[in-house]
CSV table of C-alpha atoms in Angstrom, one decimal:
chain,number,residue,atom,x,y,z
A,83,MET,CA,-19.6,-20.2,-13.2
A,84,THR,CA,-21.0,-23.4,-14.9
A,85,PRO,CA,-18.7,-23.2,-18.1
A,86,GLN,CA,-15.8,-23.5,-15.4
A,87,LEU,CA,-17.3,-26.3,-13.5
A,88,ASP,CA,-18.0,-28.2,-16.9
A,89,GLU,CA,-14.6,-27.4,-17.8
A,90,ALA,CA,-13.4,-28.7,-14.9
A,91,PRO,CA,-13.6,-32.7,-15.5
A,92,ALA,CA,-11.8,-32.3,-19.1
A,93,ARG,CA,-8.9,-30.5,-17.1
A,94,LEU,CA,-8.5,-33.3,-14.4
A,95,GLN,CA,-9.1,-36.0,-17.3
A,96,ALA,CA,-6.0,-34.4,-19.4
A,97,ARG,CA,-3.8,-34.7,-16.2
A,98,VAL,CA,-4.1,-38.2,-15.9
A,99,PRO,CA,-1.1,-39.7,-17.3
A,100,VAL,CA,-1.5,-42.3,-20.2
A,101,ALA,CA,0.1,-45.7,-19.5
A,102,ARG,CA,2.4,-46.5,-22.2
A,103,PHE,CA,3.4,-50.1,-23.3
A,104,ARG,CA,6.4,-49.6,-21.6
A,105,HIS,CA,4.6,-49.1,-18.5
A,106,LEU,CA,2.4,-52.3,-19.1
A,107,LEU,CA,5.7,-54.4,-19.7
A,108,ALA,CA,6.6,-53.2,-16.1
A,109,ALA,CA,3.4,-53.8,-14.6
A,110,GLU,CA,3.3,-57.4,-16.3
A,111,TRP,CA,7.1,-58.2,-15.3
A,112,ILE,CA,6.0,-57.4,-11.8
A,113,LYS,CA,2.8,-59.3,-11.6
A,114,LEU,CA,4.8,-62.6,-13.3
A,115,TRP,CA,7.7,-62.4,-10.6
A,116,SER,CA,5.6,-61.6,-7.9
A,117,LEU,CA,4.5,-65.2,-7.3
A,118,ARG,CA,6.8,-67.4,-5.6
A,119,SER,CA,5.4,-70.2,-7.5
A,120,THR,CA,7.1,-68.9,-10.6
A,121,TYR,CA,10.5,-69.1,-9.3
A,122,TRP,CA,9.8,-72.7,-8.4
A,123,VAL,CA,8.3,-74.0,-11.3
A,124,LEU,CA,10.7,-72.5,-13.7
A,125,GLY,CA,13.4,-73.5,-11.7
A,126,VAL,CA,12.4,-76.8,-10.8
A,127,GLY,CA,11.4,-77.6,-14.2
A,128,ALA,CA,14.8,-76.2,-16.0
A,129,LEU,CA,17.0,-78.5,-13.6
A,130,THR,CA,14.7,-81.7,-14.1
A,131,VAL,CA,15.1,-81.2,-17.5
A,132,ILE,CA,19.2,-80.8,-17.4
A,133,GLY,CA,19.4,-83.4,-15.1
A,134,ILE,CA,17.2,-85.9,-17.4
A,135,ASN,CA,19.7,-85.0,-20.3
A,136,VAL,CA,22.5,-85.1,-18.4
A,137,ASN,CA,21.4,-88.6,-16.9
A,138,SER,CA,21.0,-90.1,-20.4
A,139,ALA,CA,24.6,-88.8,-21.2
A,140,VAL,CA,26.5,-90.4,-18.3
A,141,SER,CA,24.6,-93.3,-19.0
A,142,ASN,CA,25.9,-93.5,-22.4
A,143,ALA,CA,28.9,-92.6,-21.8
A,144,ASP,CA,29.2,-95.8,-19.3
A,145,ARG,CA,27.6,-98.1,-21.7
A,146,LEU,CA,30.0,-97.5,-24.4
A,147,ALA,CA,33.1,-96.9,-22.1
A,148,HIS,CA,32.1,-101.0,-21.1
A,149,GLN,CA,31.1,-102.2,-24.7
A,150,THR,CA,32.9,-105.0,-26.7
A,151,PRO,CA,35.7,-103.4,-28.9
A,152,ARG,CA,35.9,-104.2,-32.5
A,153,SER,CA,37.4,-107.2,-33.9
A,154,PRO,CA,40.9,-106.3,-35.3
A,155,ASP,CA,39.8,-108.3,-38.2
A,156,ARG,CA,36.9,-106.8,-39.0
A,157,PRO,CA,37.6,-103.0,-38.5
A,158,ASP,CA,34.8,-102.2,-41.2
A,159,PHE,CA,32.1,-104.0,-38.8
A,160,PRO,CA,31.4,-101.6,-35.8
A,161,ASP,CA,30.2,-102.4,-32.4
A,162,ARG,CA,26.0,-102.3,-32.9
A,163,SER,CA,25.6,-100.3,-29.8
A,164,GLU,CA,28.0,-97.8,-31.3
A,165,PHE,CA,26.7,-97.8,-34.3
A,166,SER,CA,23.3,-97.1,-33.1
A,167,PHE,CA,23.9,-94.2,-30.7
A,168,ASP,CA,23.1,-90.7,-31.6
A,169,PRO,CA,25.1,-88.0,-29.1
A,170,LEU,CA,22.9,-85.4,-30.3
A,171,ILE,CA,19.9,-87.1,-28.8
A,172,THR,CA,20.9,-87.2,-25.4
A,173,ALA,CA,20.8,-83.6,-25.1
A,174,PHE,CA,16.9,-83.7,-26.3
A,175,VAL,CA,15.3,-86.6,-24.5
A,176,ASP,CA,11.5,-86.9,-25.5
A,177,PRO,CA,10.0,-87.0,-21.9
A,178,ALA,CA,12.3,-84.3,-20.4
A,179,TRP,CA,11.1,-81.6,-23.0
A,180,GLN,CA,7.8,-82.7,-22.9
A,181,LEU,CA,7.9,-82.3,-19.6
A,182,PHE,CA,9.6,-78.7,-20.3
A,183,MET,CA,6.4,-78.1,-22.4
A,184,ILE,CA,4.0,-78.6,-20.1
A,185,VAL,CA,6.0,-76.4,-17.6
A,186,THR,CA,6.5,-73.3,-19.6
A,187,ALA,CA,3.0,-73.8,-21.4
A,188,THR,CA,1.5,-73.8,-17.4
A,189,VAL,CA,3.5,-70.6,-16.6
A,190,GLY,CA,1.8,-68.9,-19.7
A,191,ALA,CA,-1.6,-70.2,-18.7
A,192,ILE,CA,-1.1,-69.1,-15.1
A,193,ALA,CA,-0.6,-65.5,-16.0
A,194,VAL,CA,-3.6,-65.1,-17.5
A,195,PHE,CA,-6.1,-67.1,-15.4
A,196,GLY,CA,-4.6,-65.9,-12.4
A,197,GLU,CA,-5.9,-62.5,-12.9
A,198,TYR,CA,-9.2,-63.7,-13.6
A,199,SER,CA,-9.3,-66.1,-10.6
A,200,SER,CA,-8.2,-63.5,-8.3
A,201,GLY,CA,-10.2,-60.5,-9.9
A,202,LEU,CA,-7.4,-58.7,-10.5
A,203,ILE,CA,-8.5,-58.5,-14.0
A,204,ARG,CA,-11.0,-55.8,-13.2
A,205,THR,CA,-8.1,-53.7,-11.6
A,206,THR,CA,-6.0,-53.9,-14.5
A,207,PHE,CA,-8.9,-52.9,-17.4
A,208,ALA,CA,-10.1,-50.3,-15.4
A,209,ALA,CA,-6.8,-48.5,-15.1
A,210,VAL,CA,-5.8,-49.4,-19.0
A,211,PRO,CA,-9.2,-50.0,-21.0
A,212,ASP,CA,-7.1,-51.1,-24.0
A,213,ARG,CA,-7.5,-54.6,-23.8
A,214,GLN,CA,-5.2,-55.5,-26.6
A,215,ALA,CA,-2.5,-53.5,-25.3
A,216,VAL,CA,-2.7,-55.5,-21.7
A,217,THR,CA,-2.9,-58.8,-23.7
A,218,ALA,CA,0.2,-58.0,-25.7
A,219,ALA,CA,2.3,-56.7,-23.3
A,220,LYS,CA,1.5,-60.2,-21.3
A,221,MET,CA,2.7,-62.2,-24.0
A,222,THR,CA,5.4,-60.3,-24.6
A,223,VAL,CA,6.9,-60.3,-21.1
A,224,VAL,CA,6.0,-64.2,-21.0
A,225,SER,CA,7.4,-65.1,-24.4
A,226,ALA,CA,10.7,-63.3,-23.7
A,227,VAL,CA,11.4,-64.6,-20.0
A,228,MET,CA,10.4,-68.2,-21.5
A,229,ALA,CA,12.9,-67.7,-24.5
A,230,ALA,CA,15.5,-66.5,-22.1
A,231,LEU,CA,15.0,-69.8,-20.0
A,232,GLY,CA,14.7,-71.9,-23.0
A,233,MET,CA,18.3,-70.5,-24.4
A,234,LEU,CA,19.5,-71.4,-20.7
A,235,VAL,CA,18.1,-75.0,-20.8
A,236,SER,CA,19.0,-75.7,-24.0
A,237,GLY,CA,22.2,-74.4,-24.0
A,238,THR,CA,23.2,-75.8,-20.9
A,239,SER,CA,21.8,-79.4,-21.8
A,240,PHE,CA,24.0,-79.7,-25.1
A,241,ALA,CA,27.0,-78.4,-23.5
A,242,VAL,CA,27.1,-80.4,-20.7
A,243,THR,CA,26.1,-83.6,-22.3
A,244,GLN,CA,28.5,-83.6,-25.5
A,245,MET,CA,31.2,-82.6,-22.9
A,246,LEU,CA,30.4,-86.1,-21.3
A,247,LEU,CA,30.4,-87.8,-24.3
A,248,ARG,CA,33.5,-86.0,-26.1
A,249,ASP,CA,35.2,-89.6,-25.8
A,250,HIS,CA,32.4,-91.0,-27.8
A,251,GLY,CA,31.5,-89.0,-30.5
A,252,GLY,CA,30.0,-85.9,-29.1
A,253,LEU,CA,29.5,-82.9,-31.4
A,254,SER,CA,29.9,-79.4,-31.4
A,255,LEU,CA,27.9,-76.1,-32.4
A,256,GLY,CA,29.4,-76.6,-35.8
A,257,ASP,CA,28.4,-80.0,-36.5
A,258,PRO,CA,25.3,-80.3,-38.8
A,259,GLY,CA,22.2,-80.3,-37.4
A,260,ALA,CA,23.6,-79.1,-33.9
A,261,LEU,CA,22.9,-75.4,-33.8
A,262,ARG,CA,19.6,-75.9,-35.4
A,263,ALA,CA,18.0,-78.6,-32.3
A,264,VAL,CA,19.8,-75.9,-29.4
A,265,ALA,CA,17.5,-73.3,-31.1
A,266,ALA,CA,14.4,-75.7,-31.7
A,267,ALA,CA,14.9,-76.6,-28.0
A,268,ALA,CA,15.1,-73.0,-27.0
A,269,LEU,CA,12.3,-71.6,-28.9
A,270,LEU,CA,10.1,-74.5,-27.4
A,271,ALA,CA,9.7,-72.8,-24.5
A,272,PRO,CA,8.5,-69.2,-25.5
A,273,LEU,CA,6.0,-71.3,-28.0
A,274,CYS,CA,4.2,-73.4,-25.4
A,275,ALA,CA,4.0,-70.6,-23.2
A,276,LEU,CA,2.1,-68.6,-26.0
A,277,VAL,CA,-0.1,-71.5,-26.4
A,278,GLY,CA,-0.4,-71.7,-23.0
A,279,THR,CA,-1.7,-67.8,-22.5
A,280,ALA,CA,-4.1,-68.5,-25.2
A,281,VAL,CA,-5.7,-71.7,-23.3
A,282,GLY,CA,-5.7,-69.4,-20.1
A,283,ALA,CA,-7.6,-66.8,-21.6
A,284,VAL,CA,-10.1,-69.1,-23.2
A,285,VAL,CA,-10.5,-71.2,-20.1
A,286,ARG,CA,-10.0,-69.1,-17.2
A,287,HIS,CA,-9.8,-72.0,-14.9
A,288,ALA,CA,-6.3,-73.5,-13.3
A,289,ALA,CA,-7.5,-77.2,-13.7
A,290,GLY,CA,-9.2,-76.5,-16.9
A,291,SER,CA,-6.2,-74.8,-18.5
A,292,VAL,CA,-3.7,-77.5,-17.3
A,293,VAL,CA,-5.9,-80.6,-18.8
A,294,THR,CA,-6.5,-78.6,-22.0
A,295,ILE,CA,-2.8,-77.9,-22.3
A,296,VAL,CA,-1.6,-81.5,-21.9
A,297,ALA,CA,-4.2,-82.7,-23.8
A,298,LEU,CA,-3.3,-80.0,-27.2
A,299,LEU,CA,0.9,-80.4,-26.4
A,300,LEU,CA,0.9,-84.4,-25.9
A,301,LEU,CA,-2.0,-86.4,-26.4
A,302,VAL,CA,-3.4,-85.0,-30.0
A,303,PRO,CA,0.2,-85.7,-31.2
A,304,VAL,CA,0.2,-89.3,-30.0
A,305,LEU,CA,-3.4,-90.0,-31.4
A,306,PHE,CA,-2.2,-88.8,-34.8
A,307,GLN,CA,0.9,-90.8,-35.3
A,308,GLY,CA,-0.6,-93.5,-37.8
A,309,GLU,CA,1.2,-93.5,-41.0
A,310,ARG,CA,-1.8,-95.7,-42.5
A,311,PHE,CA,-3.5,-92.7,-43.7
A,312,ARG,CA,-1.7,-89.8,-45.2
A,313,TRP,CA,-4.2,-87.0,-43.4
A,314,VAL,CA,-3.7,-88.7,-39.8
A,315,LYS,CA,0.2,-88.0,-40.3
A,316,GLU,CA,-0.6,-84.9,-41.5
A,317,ILE,CA,-2.6,-83.7,-38.5
A,318,GLY,CA,0.1,-85.3,-36.3
A,319,ASN,CA,2.8,-83.1,-38.3
A,320,ALA,CA,1.3,-80.2,-37.6
A,321,MET,CA,1.5,-80.1,-34.0
A,322,PRO,CA,4.4,-78.7,-32.1
A,323,LEU,CA,5.8,-81.8,-30.5
A,324,SER,CA,6.2,-83.2,-34.0
A,325,ALA,CA,7.9,-79.9,-35.5
A,326,TRP,CA,10.0,-79.9,-32.4
A,327,GLU,CA,10.7,-83.8,-32.8
A,328,ARG,CA,12.0,-83.0,-36.6
A,329,LEU,CA,14.4,-80.1,-35.8
A,330,VAL,CA,16.1,-81.6,-33.6
A,331,THR,CA,17.0,-84.9,-35.6
A,332,ASN,CA,20.3,-85.8,-36.3
A,333,PRO,CA,20.9,-85.1,-40.1
A,334,GLU,CA,22.5,-88.5,-40.4
A,335,ARG,CA,19.1,-90.1,-39.1
A,336,ALA,CA,17.0,-88.4,-41.4
A,337,HIS,CA,16.3,-91.4,-43.4
A,338,ASP,CA,14.7,-92.9,-40.4
A,339,LEU,CA,11.5,-90.3,-40.1
A,340,GLY,CA,8.7,-92.8,-42.2
A,341,LYS,CA,6.3,-92.1,-44.3
A,342,TYR,CA,5.0,-88.3,-44.8
A,343,PRO,CA,7.9,-86.9,-42.7
A,344,LEU,CA,8.1,-83.2,-42.2
A,345,THR,CA,10.8,-81.0,-43.8
A,346,VAL,CA,12.9,-78.6,-41.7
A,347,THR,CA,11.4,-75.7,-43.4
A,348,GLU,CA,7.9,-77.2,-42.7
A,349,ALA,CA,8.7,-77.6,-39.1
A,350,TRP,CA,9.5,-74.0,-38.6
A,351,ILE,CA,6.8,-73.0,-40.4
A,352,VAL,CA,4.5,-75.2,-37.7
A,353,TYR,CA,6.3,-73.2,-34.8
A,354,GLY,CA,5.7,-70.0,-36.5
A,355,ALA,CA,1.6,-70.8,-37.5
A,356,TRP,CA,1.3,-71.8,-33.6
A,357,ALA,CA,3.0,-68.7,-32.3
A,358,GLY,CA,0.6,-66.6,-34.6
A,359,VAL,CA,-2.6,-68.4,-33.5
A,360,ALA,CA,-2.2,-68.4,-30.1
A,361,VAL,CA,-1.5,-64.5,-30.0
A,362,THR,CA,-4.8,-64.1,-32.2
A,363,VAL,CA,-7.1,-66.2,-30.2
A,364,ALA,CA,-5.6,-64.6,-26.8
A,365,VAL,CA,-6.3,-61.0,-28.2
A,366,LEU,CA,-9.7,-61.9,-29.3
A,367,VAL,CA,-10.8,-63.7,-26.4
A,368,VAL,CA,-9.8,-60.9,-23.9
A,369,ARG,CA,-11.2,-58.5,-26.3
A,370,GLY,CA,-14.4,-59.8,-26.6
A,371,ARG,CA,-15.5,-61.4,-23.5
A,372,ASP,CA,-16.8,-60.1,-20.3
A,373,VAL,CA,-14.4,-59.8,-17.2
């Protein structure tokens, strides 16, 4: 009888279904959308960003429609307001996209620290001891959702603003720098969400995570904008906000970037580096720290 009793736990353990990665993705998807705040935060954030950009386009279109026309005897000398106007920037107004960075990063952080603050993380790790797989699934779901949201907001902002400016130099995706700007703005959402998950894994507190996100994504780039010392500017160039600003810059305005500017290639490298570091930090912290 003893051998049979010893074999019973082994047989029961063999019958326990193994959680595959697709199961973890489904679980993380349910967790993300189980909170009403997810719908409200993302919905209101997206509409606010689009609204600010559209308002910028309407204001500029109205200004350009009522500006003083060019002098007939000086056709080579354009009106100053028209000369300085860049239609591409209306789709990527700085305050709007800075707000979007904080919104997406905060949702990414909530996906992590929400489980820790509620204690649900203990149940999760009891069911799936593989913490790396759980973290990878969480970051995959969050980044995928944010990528879709980023494409929606970026594409809508560009399409609507350029339609409103069609009589004042509005652009199409085929114009130089337009497609790059739309793609960079769209990818900014999953990038910031990944940074948010890493911050949430490290801080594990709502207020602390939000403050850290604001400081890391917005305040640090402002502190390192000076051009007197190159090392100061280089630190600022290594921030996601600086990389995004470079990627959405109209190629015709590239000569106005000041000293020590980022190249387009370097800006994409900054995107990739921040995403890679965020994933690494989140995985290592979750795996190495107690619940």
